[in-house]
Amino acid sequence: IGANVGTMGITRVLLGDMTRVFAAEPDPVNYACLVHNVAGNVVRGRVLPDRVAISDHDGTITMQRGHSTTHHLVDRAPAAGRETVDVPCLRLDSWVRRIGVDLDALHFIKVDTQGWEARVLTGAPEVLARRHIVWQLEFTPSMLRRAGSSAPELFALLRASFTHFIDMRGTVPPRSRTVADLAEALAYVGQGARSDANLLLYNSA
């Protein structure tokens, strides 16, 4: 979700970590590059691109384009003078139904949506109910605020859906912690040099 040009999805298929990747990327330029990279790496049918944003509603959304292939933002009030584009959007539950994903066979979801993570989770109650699925998402407090969300809102959604997390950039043990520790463990993010974190979220057996 936020597949960009396929750096993660294509690589994981080529390495044999995954048999199939469903890749949602809303930006038209990134999407064109993603399709090109899928063809160039001979992974057609194994990496399946779709030009769509994943959000908390079905319809369209205005995206503020960045100056490169990254940092495209969905804002409540896009900055003056920045290029915007209207893109189709779906709730995650709607998207997986539309493209025919077998949730029993789905084991990993990566979310990189520049602060829109809470909206992705809000639109995914059916997927989140499948407790065998591991999620990876970026946590960037400044991006959450810009998207009209907050760290406490995101933490509440994560506590309702998962039991444990791993801060992939953290250095303070224990490596795996319960979601009750999210606020304490991630208090360093946004302070000093570290502006973001990558989290793995899962449910214990």
Short mmCIF file of C-alpha atoms in Angstrom, two decimals:
data_model
loop_
_atom_site.label_atom_id
_atom_site.label_comp_id
_atom_site.label_asym_id
_atom_site.label_seq_id
_atom_site.Cartn_x
_atom_site.Cartn_y
_atom_site.Cartn_z
CA ILE A 1 0.00 0.00 0.00
CA GLY A 2 1.93 2.95 -1.37
CA ALA A 3 3.98 0.64 -3.60
CA ASN A 4 5.91 3.50 -5.26
CA VAL A 5 7.96 2.07 -8.15
CA GLY A 6 8.12 -1.48 -6.79
CA THR A 7 11.36 -1.40 -4.80
CA MET A 8 9.93 -3.60 -2.06
CA GLY A 9 7.35 -5.68 -3.91
CA ILE A 10 9.41 -6.65 -6.94
CA THR A 11 12.49 -7.39 -4.83
CA ARG A 12 10.59 -9.67 -2.46
CA VAL A 13 9.14 -11.67 -5.32
CA LEU A 14 12.53 -12.00 -7.02
CA LEU A 15 14.10 -13.17 -3.74
CA GLY A 16 11.38 -15.77 -3.29
CA ASP A 17 10.02 -14.25 -0.06
CA MET A 18 6.57 -13.88 -1.60
CA THR A 19 4.74 -15.69 -4.36
CA ARG A 20 2.47 -12.77 -5.28
CA VAL A 21 2.27 -9.06 -4.48
CA PHE A 22 -0.76 -6.81 -4.91
CA ALA A 23 0.67 -3.31 -5.32
CA ALA A 24 -1.48 -0.21 -4.77
CA GLU A 25 0.12 3.02 -6.01
CA PRO A 26 -1.99 6.15 -6.67
CA ASP A 27 0.51 8.55 -8.25
CA PRO A 28 0.28 8.27 -12.05
CA VAL A 29 4.02 8.75 -12.67
CA ASN A 30 5.04 6.26 -9.98
CA TYR A 31 2.42 3.84 -11.26
CA ALA A 32 3.80 4.04 -14.82
CA CYS A 33 7.30 3.34 -13.48
CA LEU A 34 5.94 0.46 -11.40
CA VAL A 35 4.32 -1.14 -14.45
CA HIS A 36 7.55 -0.66 -16.43
CA ASN A 37 9.61 -2.25 -13.64
CA VAL A 38 7.24 -5.20 -13.36
CA ALA A 39 7.68 -5.89 -17.07
CA GLY A 40 11.43 -5.29 -17.01
CA ASN A 41 11.96 -7.72 -14.13
CA VAL A 42 9.73 -10.38 -15.71
CA VAL A 43 7.33 -10.58 -12.76
CA ARG A 44 4.05 -10.06 -14.61
CA GLY A 45 1.34 -12.05 -12.88
CA ARG A 46 3.37 -12.14 -9.68
CA VAL A 47 3.45 -8.38 -8.96
CA LEU A 48 0.02 -6.94 -9.78
CA PRO A 49 -0.07 -3.11 -9.88
CA ASP A 50 -3.25 -1.13 -9.33
CA ARG A 51 -3.48 2.68 -9.52
CA VAL A 52 -5.49 3.38 -6.40
CA ALA A 53 -5.09 5.08 -3.03
CA ILE A 54 -6.13 3.15 0.06
CA SER A 55 -8.10 5.26 2.53
CA ASP A 56 -11.08 5.24 4.90
CA HIS A 57 -13.72 5.70 2.18
CA ASP A 58 -14.50 4.72 -1.41
CA GLY A 59 -14.42 7.50 -4.01
CA THR A 60 -11.70 9.95 -5.02
CA ILE A 61 -9.07 11.87 -3.11
CA THR A 62 -6.79 14.82 -3.91
CA MET A 63 -3.09 14.04 -3.64
CA GLN A 64 -0.37 16.67 -3.43
CA ARG A 65 2.54 15.51 -5.58
CA GLY A 66 6.09 15.71 -4.24
CA HIS A 67 9.12 17.01 -6.08
CA SER A 68 10.40 13.46 -6.65
CA THR A 69 8.92 9.96 -6.77
CA THR A 70 8.41 10.06 -3.00
CA HIS A 71 6.70 12.27 -0.41
CA HIS A 72 3.40 12.58 -2.23
CA LEU A 73 0.91 13.70 0.39
CA VAL A 74 -2.80 13.58 0.96
CA ASP A 75 -3.65 16.75 2.87
CA ARG A 76 -6.84 18.31 4.06
CA ALA A 77 -5.50 21.60 2.65
CA PRO A 78 -2.81 21.15 -0.03
CA ALA A 79 -0.12 23.82 -0.02
CA ALA A 80 -0.55 26.67 -2.46
CA GLY A 81 1.40 26.27 -5.66
CA ARG A 82 1.96 22.53 -5.30
CA GLU A 83 0.78 20.21 -8.07
CA THR A 84 -2.25 18.11 -7.14
CA VAL A 85 -3.97 15.19 -8.82
CA ASP A 86 -7.30 13.53 -8.10
CA VAL A 87 -6.90 9.78 -7.72
CA PRO A 88 -9.34 6.93 -7.12
CA CYS A 89 -9.42 5.65 -3.55
CA LEU A 90 -10.89 2.59 -1.85
CA ARG A 91 -11.10 1.24 1.65
CA LEU A 92 -8.72 -1.69 2.06
CA ASP A 93 -11.68 -3.98 2.64
CA SER A 94 -13.23 -2.80 -0.63
CA TRP A 95 -9.97 -3.16 -2.53
CA VAL A 96 -9.23 -6.73 -1.52
CA ARG A 97 -12.77 -7.73 -2.46
CA ARG A 98 -12.51 -5.98 -5.82
CA ILE A 99 -9.27 -7.65 -6.85
CA GLY A 100 -10.14 -11.02 -5.35
CA VAL A 101 -7.50 -11.39 -2.63
CA ASP A 102 -7.80 -14.62 -0.63
CA LEU A 103 -7.36 -13.28 2.90
CA ASP A 104 -6.59 -16.75 4.23
CA ALA A 105 -3.54 -16.83 1.94
CA LEU A 106 -2.49 -13.23 2.66
CA HIS A 107 0.29 -13.02 5.24
CA PHE A 108 1.95 -9.60 4.97
CA ILE A 109 0.81 -6.01 4.37
CA LYS A 110 3.23 -3.11 4.00
CA VAL A 111 1.91 0.43 4.40
CA ASP A 112 3.91 3.49 3.35
CA THR A 113 1.39 6.28 2.97
CA GLN A 114 3.11 9.43 4.28
CA GLY A 115 0.94 9.92 7.37
CA TRP A 116 -2.26 8.37 6.02
CA GLU A 117 -1.75 5.14 8.01
CA ALA A 118 -4.61 5.74 10.45
CA ARG A 119 -7.01 6.20 7.54
CA VAL A 120 -5.81 2.94 5.97
CA LEU A 121 -6.45 1.07 9.22
CA THR A 122 -9.87 2.70 9.71
CA GLY A 123 -10.96 1.34 6.33
CA ALA A 124 -9.77 -2.19 7.05
CA PRO A 125 -11.83 -3.85 9.82
CA GLU A 126 -12.37 -7.03 7.81
CA VAL A 127 -8.70 -7.40 6.95
CA LEU A 128 -7.60 -6.54 10.50
CA ALA A 129 -9.90 -9.28 11.80
CA ARG A 130 -7.60 -11.80 10.09
CA ARG A 131 -5.15 -11.99 12.95
CA HIS A 132 -2.57 -14.12 11.14
CA ILE A 133 -1.58 -11.19 8.88
CA VAL A 134 1.60 -9.30 9.81
CA TRP A 135 1.66 -5.58 9.00
CA GLN A 136 4.58 -3.24 8.44
CA LEU A 137 3.99 0.49 8.56
CA GLU A 138 5.90 3.73 8.89
CA PHE A 139 5.33 5.88 11.95
CA THR A 140 6.08 9.56 11.34
CA PRO A 141 4.38 11.92 13.82
CA SER A 142 4.85 15.03 11.67
CA MET A 143 3.24 13.31 8.66
CA LEU A 144 0.35 12.07 10.80
CA ARG A 145 -0.36 15.60 11.98
CA ARG A 146 -0.18 16.95 8.45
CA ALA A 147 -2.74 14.36 7.37
CA GLY A 148 -5.11 15.46 10.14
CA SER A 149 -4.31 12.52 12.41
CA SER A 150 -2.10 11.99 15.45
CA ALA A 151 0.13 9.46 17.16
CA PRO A 152 -2.47 8.74 19.90
CA GLU A 153 -5.12 8.04 17.24
CA LEU A 154 -2.81 5.63 15.42
CA PHE A 155 -1.74 3.93 18.66
CA ALA A 156 -5.40 3.37 19.64
CA LEU A 157 -6.07 1.67 16.30
CA LEU A 158 -2.97 -0.50 16.66
CA ARG A 159 -3.81 -1.52 20.23
CA ALA A 160 -7.28 -2.59 19.08
CA SER A 161 -5.92 -4.78 16.29
CA PHE A 162 -2.57 -6.25 17.37
CA THR A 163 -0.90 -7.68 20.46
CA HIS A 164 2.81 -7.04 19.74
CA PHE A 165 5.14 -4.86 17.71
CA ILE A 166 8.80 -4.63 16.75
CA ASP A 167 10.45 -1.25 16.19
CA MET A 168 12.70 -2.15 13.27
CA ARG A 169 14.89 0.91 13.85
CA GLY A 170 14.87 0.79 17.61
CA THR A 171 17.95 -0.04 19.66
CA VAL A 172 16.47 -0.42 23.14
CA PRO A 173 15.53 -4.00 24.15
CA PRO A 174 13.34 -5.94 24.30
CA ARG A 175 12.99 -6.19 20.53
CA SER A 176 9.38 -7.42 20.65
CA ARG A 177 7.01 -5.53 22.93
CA THR A 178 3.29 -5.47 23.62
CA VAL A 179 1.23 -2.76 21.97
CA ALA A 180 0.54 -1.30 25.40
CA ASP A 181 4.13 -0.01 25.23
CA LEU A 182 3.75 1.82 21.89
CA ALA A 183 3.69 5.38 23.24
CA GLU A 184 6.58 4.81 25.63
CA ALA A 185 8.74 2.89 23.17
CA LEU A 186 8.27 5.41 20.35
CA ALA A 187 8.55 8.59 22.40
CA TYR A 188 12.00 9.17 20.88
CA VAL A 189 10.57 9.46 17.33
CA GLY A 190 10.35 13.09 16.27
CA GLN A 191 12.89 14.08 18.90
CA GLY A 192 16.37 14.89 17.63
CA ALA A 193 17.61 13.21 14.46
CA ARG A 194 15.06 10.39 14.24
CA SER A 195 11.84 11.57 12.57
CA ASP A 196 10.28 8.20 11.80
CA ALA A 197 10.21 4.51 12.67
CA ASN A 198 9.30 1.30 10.87
CA LEU A 199 7.02 -1.02 12.82
CA LEU A 200 6.16 -4.68 12.43
CA LEU A 201 2.80 -5.46 14.03
CA TYR A 202 1.42 -8.91 14.73
CA ASN A 203 -0.78 -11.00 16.99
CA SER A 204 0.65 -13.66 19.27
CA ALA A 205 -0.64 -17.20 18.86
#
